[in-house]
Structures are given as structure tokens and as C-alpha cells.
CSV table of C-alpha atoms in Angstrom, one decimal:
chain,number,residue,atom,x,y,z
A,1,MET,CA,244.4,196.5,-31.7
A,2,SER,CA,244.1,193.2,-30.0
A,3,VAL,CA,245.3,190.0,-31.7
A,4,HIS,CA,241.7,188.7,-31.3
A,5,ASP,CA,240.2,191.6,-33.1
A,6,LEU,CA,242.7,191.3,-36.0
A,7,LEU,CA,242.3,187.5,-36.4
A,8,LYS,CA,238.5,187.8,-36.2
A,9,GLU,CA,238.6,190.6,-38.9
A,10,TYR,CA,240.7,188.4,-41.2
A,11,ILE,CA,238.4,185.5,-40.9
A,12,GLU,CA,235.1,187.4,-41.1
A,13,THR,CA,236.1,189.4,-44.1
A,14,GLY,CA,237.5,186.3,-45.9
A,15,ARG,CA,241.0,187.7,-46.0
A,16,ILE,CA,242.3,184.4,-44.7
A,17,LYS,CA,240.8,181.0,-45.4
A,18,LEU,CA,241.0,178.2,-42.8
A,19,ASP,CA,240.6,174.4,-43.0
A,20,LYS,CA,239.4,173.0,-39.7
A,21,SER,CA,239.7,169.4,-40.9
A,22,LYS,CA,243.4,169.9,-40.2
A,23,HIS,CA,242.6,169.7,-36.5
A,24,PRO,CA,240.1,167.0,-35.6
A,25,GLU,CA,241.4,166.5,-32.1
A,26,LEU,CA,239.5,167.7,-29.0
A,27,THR,CA,240.7,171.2,-28.2
A,28,THR,CA,240.3,173.5,-25.2
A,29,TYR,CA,241.2,177.1,-24.6
A,30,HIS,CA,243.1,178.9,-21.7
A,31,ASP,CA,241.9,182.4,-20.7
A,32,PRO,CA,245.0,184.5,-19.9
A,33,CYS,CA,244.3,187.0,-17.0
A,34,ASN,CA,245.5,189.9,-19.1
A,35,TYR,CA,243.1,189.4,-22.0
A,36,GLY,CA,240.2,188.5,-19.7
A,37,ARG,CA,239.7,189.9,-16.2
A,38,LYS,CA,242.3,192.7,-16.5
A,39,SER,CA,241.3,193.8,-20.0
A,40,GLU,CA,237.7,193.9,-18.7
A,41,ARG,CA,238.7,195.9,-15.7
A,42,THR,CA,241.0,198.3,-17.5
A,43,PHE,CA,239.4,198.7,-20.9
A,44,GLY,CA,235.8,197.6,-20.2
A,45,HIS,CA,236.0,194.6,-22.4
A,46,GLY,CA,237.3,191.1,-21.6
A,47,TYR,CA,238.3,188.9,-24.6
A,48,TYR,CA,236.4,185.7,-23.8
A,49,GLU,CA,234.1,185.1,-26.8
A,50,GLU,CA,236.5,186.2,-29.6
A,51,PRO,CA,239.3,183.7,-29.0
A,52,ARG,CA,236.8,180.8,-28.6
A,53,TRP,CA,235.2,181.7,-31.9
A,54,ILE,CA,238.6,181.9,-33.6
A,55,VAL,CA,239.6,178.5,-32.2
A,56,GLN,CA,236.4,177.0,-33.4
A,57,GLN,CA,237.1,178.2,-36.9
A,58,CYS,CA,240.3,176.1,-36.8
A,59,VAL,CA,239.2,173.0,-35.0
A,60,GLU,CA,236.4,170.5,-35.3
A,61,ASN,CA,235.9,169.6,-31.7
A,62,PHE,CA,236.0,172.2,-28.9
A,63,VAL,CA,235.5,171.8,-25.2
A,64,ASP,CA,235.6,174.5,-22.5
A,65,THR,CA,237.2,174.4,-19.1
A,66,TYR,CA,235.4,174.6,-15.8
A,67,PRO,CA,235.3,177.3,-14.4
A,68,THR,CA,235.7,179.4,-17.5
A,69,LYS,CA,236.1,183.0,-18.8
A,70,VAL,CA,236.1,185.6,-16.0
A,71,ASN,CA,236.3,182.8,-13.3
A,72,ASN,CA,239.1,180.9,-15.0
A,73,TYR,CA,242.3,180.1,-13.2
A,74,CYS,CA,245.7,181.6,-13.9
A,75,CYS,CA,248.3,179.3,-15.4
A,76,GLY,CA,250.6,180.1,-12.5
A,77,ALA,CA,253.2,182.0,-14.5
A,78,GLY,CA,251.5,185.4,-14.6
A,79,GLY,CA,252.8,188.7,-13.2
A,80,GLY,CA,256.3,187.8,-14.4
A,81,ALA,CA,256.5,184.5,-12.5
A,82,TRP,CA,257.9,182.8,-15.5
A,83,ALA,CA,261.0,184.9,-15.2
A,84,MET,CA,261.3,184.7,-11.4
A,85,PRO,CA,263.3,182.3,-9.3
A,86,TYR,CA,260.3,180.8,-7.5
A,87,ALA,CA,259.9,177.7,-9.7
A,88,GLU,CA,258.5,175.5,-7.0
A,89,GLU,CA,255.7,177.9,-6.1
A,90,ARG,CA,255.0,178.5,-9.8
A,91,ILE,CA,254.5,174.8,-10.5
A,92,TYR,CA,252.5,174.4,-7.3
A,93,TYR,CA,250.2,177.3,-8.5
A,94,GLY,CA,249.7,175.5,-11.8
A,95,ARG,CA,248.2,172.4,-10.3
A,96,VAL,CA,244.7,174.0,-10.4
A,97,LYS,CA,245.1,174.8,-14.1
A,98,VAL,CA,246.3,171.2,-14.8
A,99,LYS,CA,243.3,169.7,-13.2
A,100,GLN,CA,241.0,171.9,-15.3
A,101,ILE,CA,242.8,170.9,-18.5
A,102,LYS,CA,242.8,167.2,-17.6
A,103,ASP,CA,239.1,167.3,-16.7
A,104,THR,CA,238.3,168.4,-20.2
A,105,GLY,CA,239.9,165.4,-21.8
A,106,ALA,CA,241.3,167.7,-24.5
A,107,GLU,CA,244.3,166.6,-26.6
A,108,MET,CA,245.2,170.2,-27.6
A,109,LEU,CA,245.3,173.5,-25.6
A,110,ILE,CA,245.3,176.9,-27.2
A,111,ALA,CA,246.8,179.9,-25.4
A,112,PRO,CA,247.0,183.5,-26.8
A,113,CYS,CA,249.8,184.5,-24.3
A,114,HIS,CA,253.5,183.8,-24.3
A,115,ASN,CA,253.7,183.4,-20.5
A,116,CYS,CA,250.8,181.0,-20.3
A,117,ARG,CA,251.9,179.0,-23.3
A,118,ASP,CA,255.4,178.5,-21.9
A,119,GLN,CA,254.2,177.7,-18.4
A,120,ILE,CA,251.8,175.0,-19.7
A,121,MET,CA,253.9,173.6,-22.5
A,122,LYS,CA,257.4,173.8,-21.1
A,123,SER,CA,256.7,173.2,-17.4
A,124,LEU,CA,253.3,171.9,-16.4
A,125,ARG,CA,253.2,169.2,-19.0
A,126,GLN,CA,256.4,167.7,-17.7
A,127,GLU,CA,255.6,168.2,-14.0
A,128,TYR,CA,252.1,166.8,-14.1
A,129,ASP,CA,252.4,164.0,-16.6
A,130,MET,CA,250.5,165.4,-19.6
A,131,MET,CA,253.1,165.2,-22.3
A,132,ASP,CA,250.5,164.0,-24.7
A,133,LEU,CA,248.8,167.4,-24.6
A,134,GLU,CA,249.7,169.6,-27.6
A,135,VAL,CA,250.0,173.3,-26.7
A,136,LYS,CA,249.8,176.1,-29.3
A,137,TYR,CA,249.6,179.8,-29.5
A,138,LEU,CA,246.3,181.1,-30.9
A,139,TRP,CA,248.1,182.5,-33.9
A,140,GLU,CA,250.0,179.3,-34.3
A,141,LEU,CA,246.7,177.4,-34.6
A,142,VAL,CA,245.5,179.9,-37.2
A,143,ALA,CA,248.8,179.7,-39.1
A,144,ASP,CA,248.6,175.9,-39.1
A,145,SER,CA,245.0,176.0,-40.4
A,146,LEU,CA,245.6,178.4,-43.3
A,147,VAL,CA,244.8,177.6,-46.8
A,148,ILE,CA,246.9,180.1,-48.8
A,149,GLU,CA,245.9,181.0,-52.3
A,150,GLY,CA,248.5,180.0,-54.9
A,151,VAL,CA,250.5,178.0,-52.3
A,152,ASP,CA,248.1,175.4,-51.0
A,153,GLU,CA,245.7,175.3,-54.0
B,1,MET,CA,259.9,187.4,16.6
B,2,GLN,CA,258.3,190.5,17.9
B,3,SER,CA,258.3,190.5,21.7
B,4,GLU,CA,257.0,194.1,22.3
B,5,PRO,CA,253.4,195.1,21.3
B,6,LEU,CA,253.3,196.8,17.9
B,7,VAL,CA,252.8,200.6,18.4
B,8,LEU,CA,250.9,201.5,15.2
B,9,SER,CA,251.0,205.2,15.8
B,10,LYS,CA,254.8,205.3,15.7
B,11,ARG,CA,255.0,203.6,12.4
B,12,GLU,CA,255.5,205.7,9.3
B,13,LYS,CA,252.5,206.5,7.1
B,14,ARG,CA,251.1,203.7,5.0
B,15,LYS,CA,253.0,203.3,1.7
B,16,LEU,CA,250.9,200.8,0.0
B,17,ALA,CA,248.3,202.3,-2.3
B,18,GLY,CA,245.6,199.7,-2.0
B,19,GLU,CA,242.4,201.6,-2.3
B,20,TYR,CA,239.9,201.3,0.6
B,21,PRO,CA,241.5,198.3,2.4
B,22,ASP,CA,239.7,199.6,5.5
B,23,LEU,CA,236.5,198.5,3.8
B,24,CYS,CA,237.6,194.8,4.0
B,25,LEU,CA,235.0,192.6,5.6
B,26,THR,CA,237.6,189.9,6.2
B,27,CYS,CA,235.3,187.4,4.4
B,28,GLY,CA,238.2,185.6,2.9
B,29,THR,CA,236.8,185.3,-0.6
B,30,CYS,CA,240.1,186.5,-2.0
B,31,ALA,CA,242.1,183.9,-0.1
B,32,GLY,CA,239.6,181.1,-0.6
B,33,GLY,CA,239.8,181.3,-4.4
B,34,CYS,CA,243.6,181.7,-4.7
B,35,PRO,CA,245.9,178.8,-5.7
B,36,VAL,CA,248.8,180.1,-3.6
B,37,THR,CA,246.9,180.6,-0.4
B,38,GLY,CA,249.1,179.1,2.4
B,39,VAL,CA,252.4,179.6,0.7
B,40,ASP,CA,254.8,181.1,3.3
B,41,GLY,CA,251.8,181.1,5.6
B,42,MET,CA,250.4,184.0,3.6
B,43,ASP,CA,247.3,184.8,1.7
B,44,MET,CA,245.6,187.8,0.2
B,45,ARG,CA,243.4,188.4,3.2
B,46,LYS,CA,246.4,188.5,5.4
B,47,ALA,CA,248.1,190.9,3.0
B,48,VAL,CA,245.2,193.3,3.2
B,49,ARG,CA,245.3,193.1,7.0
B,50,MET,CA,249.0,193.9,6.9
B,51,ALA,CA,248.5,196.9,4.7
B,52,LEU,CA,245.7,198.1,7.0
B,53,LEU,CA,247.7,197.6,10.2
B,54,GLY,CA,250.7,199.5,8.8
B,55,LEU,CA,252.9,196.5,8.3
B,56,ASP,CA,253.8,197.9,4.9
B,57,GLN,CA,257.5,197.1,5.1
B,58,GLU,CA,256.9,193.6,6.2
B,59,LEU,CA,254.7,193.0,3.2
B,60,ILE,CA,257.1,194.7,0.9
B,61,ASP,CA,260.0,192.5,2.2
B,62,SER,CA,257.9,189.3,1.9
B,63,ARG,CA,257.9,187.0,-1.1
B,64,PHE,CA,254.1,187.1,-1.3
B,65,PRO,CA,253.6,190.0,-3.7
B,66,TRP,CA,255.9,188.1,-6.1
B,67,ILE,CA,254.4,184.6,-5.6
B,68,CYS,CA,251.0,186.2,-6.4
B,69,THR,CA,250.7,186.3,-10.1
B,70,LEU,CA,248.4,189.4,-10.1
B,71,CYS,CA,245.8,187.3,-11.9
B,72,ALA,CA,242.9,189.4,-10.4
B,73,ARG,CA,240.6,186.5,-9.5
B,74,CYS,CA,240.5,187.8,-5.9
B,75,GLU,CA,239.8,191.3,-7.0
B,76,HIS,CA,237.0,190.0,-9.3
B,77,GLY,CA,235.5,188.2,-6.4
B,78,CYS,CA,235.9,190.8,-3.7
B,79,PRO,CA,232.5,191.9,-2.5
B,80,MET,CA,233.8,195.4,-1.5
B,81,SER,CA,235.7,195.9,-4.8
B,82,ILE,CA,239.0,196.6,-3.0
B,83,ASP,CA,241.8,197.3,-5.5
B,84,LEU,CA,243.8,194.3,-4.4
B,85,LEU,CA,246.1,194.3,-7.5
B,86,LYS,CA,247.0,197.9,-7.1
B,87,MET,CA,248.1,197.1,-3.5
B,88,MET,CA,250.2,194.1,-4.5
B,89,ARG,CA,251.8,195.8,-7.4
B,90,SER,CA,252.5,198.8,-5.3
B,91,ALA,CA,254.3,196.4,-2.8
B,92,ARG,CA,256.5,195.4,-5.7
B,93,THR,CA,257.1,199.0,-6.6
B,94,HIS,CA,258.5,199.6,-3.1
B,95,ARG,CA,260.9,196.8,-3.3
B,96,GLU,CA,264.5,198.0,-3.7
B,97,ARG,CA,265.4,197.6,-7.4
B,98,ASP,CA,268.4,195.4,-6.6
B,99,LYS,CA,266.2,193.1,-4.6
B,100,VAL,CA,263.6,192.5,-7.4
B,101,PRO,CA,263.6,188.7,-7.8
B,102,GLY,CA,265.2,187.1,-10.8
B,103,VAL,CA,266.0,188.7,-14.1
B,104,LEU,CA,263.0,191.0,-14.4
B,105,HIS,CA,264.7,194.3,-13.3
B,106,LYS,CA,267.8,193.4,-15.3
B,107,GLY,CA,265.6,193.0,-18.3
B,108,VAL,CA,264.0,196.4,-17.7
B,109,VAL,CA,267.5,198.1,-17.4
B,110,GLN,CA,268.6,196.2,-20.6
B,111,CYS,CA,265.5,197.3,-22.5
B,112,LEU,CA,266.1,201.0,-21.6
B,113,LYS,CA,269.7,200.7,-22.7
B,114,SER,CA,269.5,198.5,-25.8
B,115,GLY,CA,265.8,198.6,-26.8
B,116,ASN,CA,265.0,195.0,-25.9
B,117,ASN,CA,265.0,192.9,-22.8
B,118,VAL,CA,267.8,190.5,-23.8
B,119,GLY,CA,270.2,193.0,-25.4
B,120,ILE,CA,270.1,191.7,-29.0
B,121,PRO,CA,272.3,194.1,-31.1
B,122,LYS,CA,270.6,195.8,-34.0
B,123,GLU,CA,272.8,194.3,-36.7
B,124,ASP,CA,272.2,190.8,-35.4
B,125,TYR,CA,268.5,191.4,-35.3
B,126,LEU,CA,268.3,192.7,-38.8
B,127,PHE,CA,270.5,189.8,-40.1
B,128,LEU,CA,268.2,187.3,-38.4
B,129,LEU,CA,265.0,188.9,-39.9
B,130,GLU,CA,266.5,188.9,-43.4
B,131,ASP,CA,267.7,185.3,-43.0
B,132,LEU,CA,264.4,184.0,-41.7
B,133,GLY,CA,262.6,186.0,-44.4
B,134,VAL,CA,264.6,184.3,-47.1
B,135,GLU,CA,263.8,180.9,-45.6
B,136,LEU,CA,260.1,181.6,-45.4
B,137,ALA,CA,260.1,182.9,-49.0
B,138,GLU,CA,261.0,179.4,-50.2
B,139,GLU,CA,257.5,178.3,-49.0
B,140,LEU,CA,255.7,181.6,-49.6
B,141,PRO,CA,256.9,183.2,-52.8
B,142,GLY,CA,257.7,186.9,-52.6
B,143,PHE,CA,257.6,187.0,-48.8
B,144,ARG,CA,259.9,189.5,-47.0
B,145,VAL,CA,260.0,191.0,-43.5
B,146,PRO,CA,259.1,194.7,-43.6
B,147,VAL,CA,261.3,196.9,-41.3
B,148,ASP,CA,260.5,200.6,-40.7
B,149,ASP,CA,258.0,200.7,-43.6
B,150,LYS,CA,256.4,204.1,-43.5
B,151,GLY,CA,252.7,204.1,-44.0
B,152,ALA,CA,252.2,200.4,-43.1
B,153,ARG,CA,248.7,199.7,-41.8
B,154,ILE,CA,249.9,197.8,-38.7
B,155,LEU,CA,252.9,198.3,-36.5
B,156,VAL,CA,254.0,195.0,-34.9
B,157,THR,CA,256.1,194.6,-31.8
B,158,ILE,CA,258.2,191.5,-31.2
B,159,ASN,CA,258.6,189.4,-28.1
B,160,SER,CA,262.4,189.3,-27.6
B,161,LYS,CA,262.1,185.6,-26.5
B,162,GLU,CA,261.5,184.7,-30.2
B,163,PRO,CA,264.5,186.3,-31.9
B,164,PHE,CA,266.6,185.2,-28.9
B,165,ALA,CA,265.5,181.6,-28.6
B,166,GLU,CA,262.6,180.6,-30.8
B,167,PRO,CA,263.0,182.5,-34.0
B,168,GLU,CA,260.9,180.2,-36.1
B,169,ASP,CA,257.9,181.0,-33.9
B,170,MET,CA,257.8,184.4,-35.7
B,171,PHE,CA,256.7,182.5,-38.8
B,172,PHE,CA,253.2,182.0,-37.4
B,173,TRP,CA,252.3,185.7,-37.6
B,174,TRP,CA,254.3,186.2,-40.8
B,175,LYS,CA,252.3,183.4,-42.6
B,176,ILE,CA,249.0,185.0,-41.5
B,177,PHE,CA,250.1,188.4,-42.7
B,178,TYR,CA,251.2,186.9,-46.0
B,179,ALA,CA,247.9,185.1,-46.4
B,180,ALA,CA,245.9,188.2,-45.5
B,181,LYS,CA,248.0,190.4,-47.8
B,182,GLU,CA,248.5,192.7,-44.9
B,183,SER,CA,250.5,195.9,-44.9
B,184,TRP,CA,252.6,195.6,-41.7
B,185,THR,CA,256.0,196.5,-40.4
B,186,THR,CA,258.3,195.9,-37.5
B,187,THR,CA,261.1,198.3,-36.5
B,188,SER,CA,264.9,198.1,-36.5
B,189,GLU,CA,265.1,199.6,-33.0
B,190,ASN,CA,263.1,199.5,-29.8
B,191,TRP,CA,260.9,196.7,-31.1
B,192,GLU,CA,260.4,195.0,-27.8
B,193,GLY,CA,256.8,194.2,-27.0
B,194,VAL,CA,257.4,192.8,-23.5
B,195,ASN,CA,257.2,195.5,-20.9
B,196,TRP,CA,258.6,194.0,-17.7
B,197,GLY,CA,258.1,197.3,-15.8
B,198,LEU,CA,254.5,196.1,-15.6
B,199,PHE,CA,255.7,193.2,-13.5
B,200,THR,CA,258.3,195.0,-11.4
B,201,GLY,CA,256.0,197.8,-10.5
B,202,ASP,CA,258.2,200.3,-12.3
B,203,ASP,CA,255.9,202.8,-13.9
B,204,GLU,CA,258.6,205.2,-15.1
B,205,SER,CA,260.4,202.6,-17.1
B,206,MET,CA,257.1,201.2,-18.4
B,207,LYS,CA,256.1,204.6,-19.7
B,208,GLU,CA,259.4,205.0,-21.5
B,209,VAL,CA,259.1,201.7,-23.3
B,210,VAL,CA,255.5,202.6,-24.3
B,211,ARG,CA,256.6,206.1,-25.4
B,212,ARG,CA,259.2,204.6,-27.8
B,213,ILE,CA,256.5,202.4,-29.4
B,214,VAL,CA,254.1,205.3,-29.7
B,215,GLU,CA,256.9,207.3,-31.3
B,216,HIS,CA,257.4,204.6,-34.0
B,217,TYR,CA,253.6,204.5,-34.5
B,218,LYS,CA,253.5,208.2,-35.1
B,219,SER,CA,256.6,208.6,-37.2
B,220,LEU,CA,255.8,205.6,-39.4
B,221,GLU,CA,252.2,206.8,-39.7
B,222,CYS,CA,250.7,203.4,-38.9
B,223,GLU,CA,247.0,203.0,-38.4
B,224,TYR,CA,247.1,200.2,-35.8
B,225,LEU,CA,249.5,198.9,-33.2
B,226,LEU,CA,249.6,195.1,-32.6
B,227,LEU,CA,251.4,193.7,-29.5
B,228,PRO,CA,251.1,190.0,-30.0
B,229,GLU,CA,251.8,189.1,-26.3
């Protein structure tokens, strides 16, 4: 089961409750290659719509990148590049992603992939002067938006 | 540099499994859309020409199959639907294991040996889960981390990066499971969800790591498997 299917199921069936007023900032989404193009090619379904829907249940203002979905650019750390010694090339690769993100004007970026999140949060932000950008996992955003019965009420 | 003409007929049979590279129209769509075109004077179109001309070993020995992130934009755009990723990953497969760049192959070996890519011992792992569980229970009354719970609805793998370096990042999913009153479990052994054989082109190791997860899934009688990668 994909993380997207599970989170969507929780939200749609009311098993979890979310408060989007916790995230008023303009937010964008990064399509990981594995959940998008490669999932589409391998399993016949690319996860493009589900994560965008989930994000929009957690934030008030959403903006997409250009290009998007199947035509979106890789963060630059795919294929194991995050764990390879070619840091200079990895950062150079990421310049395209950085431009896409900056062009949206978003203050927060959501990524449902460990590699993508680390590349953007721990490397590209520093290298390309965008430390003001907040980067979260998709499930981190959901966890931060939760209203838990008996705990928050 | 090569001073003699390349005699293609004398070269060994093509190793790279790229399917139908002979259909390439040399249009350059692949190279035109790729952020690392030009690095080392290489690009995807040249890589296809190399495979086609029998320069397999030159491609295998080059950095390009590893600088390429296998993102599949080129393959998506290719008008002839050439299986470019298969070709590039296959070039990685043919790289001698001790020449795989960085820590990736070491991680694969470590995973086969210890059950996770960074070699966290079972006792340390279980101690960490219990300790973090107690911490989270202060915020979420009654919370605990289920380990090897038979009959749980969802089997969850763990990215070893988290117990190794960012343990509190595991709280995100745990909070969601708690809020959803989910029946889930992790395992005490072979819990690694990051399969680096995918990146190193090592199908045998990759299958073994998957086999172990499927074994848990069956023996614990879970309904779903969740790999939060």
C-alpha cells in the first residue's frame, strides 16, 4: 500500500482530523520520480493527484510547480545520488529544481520521499540561498496538522 | 586516446540490456531535457550511441550512469519508447562491486549481513524504539511501538537513516497511527525499508531484501505492507 493511499483513506473516512489553519503559508509540492513517472511506468499509476489533495487538506494556500507531475524535474539526488561521492554534480543537477521552487514563491515545500527531502532541505537550501524555505515530509505535514481526540480537544 | 579505428566486429557482444537502442532517431529529446547533460562531456543520447556502437565497457567505466539519477524524464519523452533506464541501470549492474561509488554497495552488504544498511544491532534498535515510545506516550497517553505483532493490519518498514540519525522523525508516522487508531507493527529484525540494490543494479541482493520483508508479511499475517520511503 502506498503512503498516499493510506493517508487518503484516513482523511476520507474521518479516521484522522486535520486543521489546515495551522499552515497558512504558501505551500508547494515536489513530485518524486519513484511515486510519479516510475510508478506510472511500473504499476500503471503515477501518484500525482493524491499527494496534492492530501497537502491541500493540511494547508490553506497551495501553489504548483511548473512543469509539474509527469514532467516535473528530479531533485538531483535520485538513483542513490544522495549516498554517492559526486556532491558537486548532485548540487549542479538540483539547480533546475531550485528555480522551479523559487518561481512558485512558496514558503514551504512538501516531499514524500526521504532522498528528495534531504537533498532539498539539507543541501539545496544552503547551496542556493533559500534557507527561509521550510521543507517537510508529506507525513510530517499530516502529523503537524492533526487534531487528536482526547489530546488536542 | 584511440589512434586506431574501432573495429566493432572484434568487440565482445553487447552487454547493456537497453531495449531497442537501434530504434533511436538521435533526436536528442532525452539529452535536451536532462539537467546533467554536458557533465563529463556526456549526455543520454551519447550513452545510447555508445551502447549501440558496442562501447559497453566505456559506458560502464564512465561516471555517467551514476551521475544520472534514473529519474526517467528522458524515457518519458523518448518518441521511440526506448528503455533508457534499463540501459543505464544495467551499466551500473556491470560495474565491479568494489568500484560502485560511495557507500551504496557497502550498505547492501551490511543489509544482507545485519538486516539494515547501517548495521544497527537488534538490542540497540529495540531499546531505542522502547525509549522513544515512552517519550511519545507522555504526549499521547497509552502509546507504544508495536514490534512483531501478529495479525496487525499494516506491516511498516523503517528507513535506517531515522533510528541511526533522526530518531524523532519516526514520531510523524507514529502520531498518525495513534490518531487513526491503526493496528500496525514493525519488526525486530530485517526491518530495513531502503533497498540500495535498486540503485547499485544488484537484482539478487534486492530480491533477498524484499524476500525477507515478504516473509514477515506472511508470518505476521498482515493485510498491508507500508514502505514509507
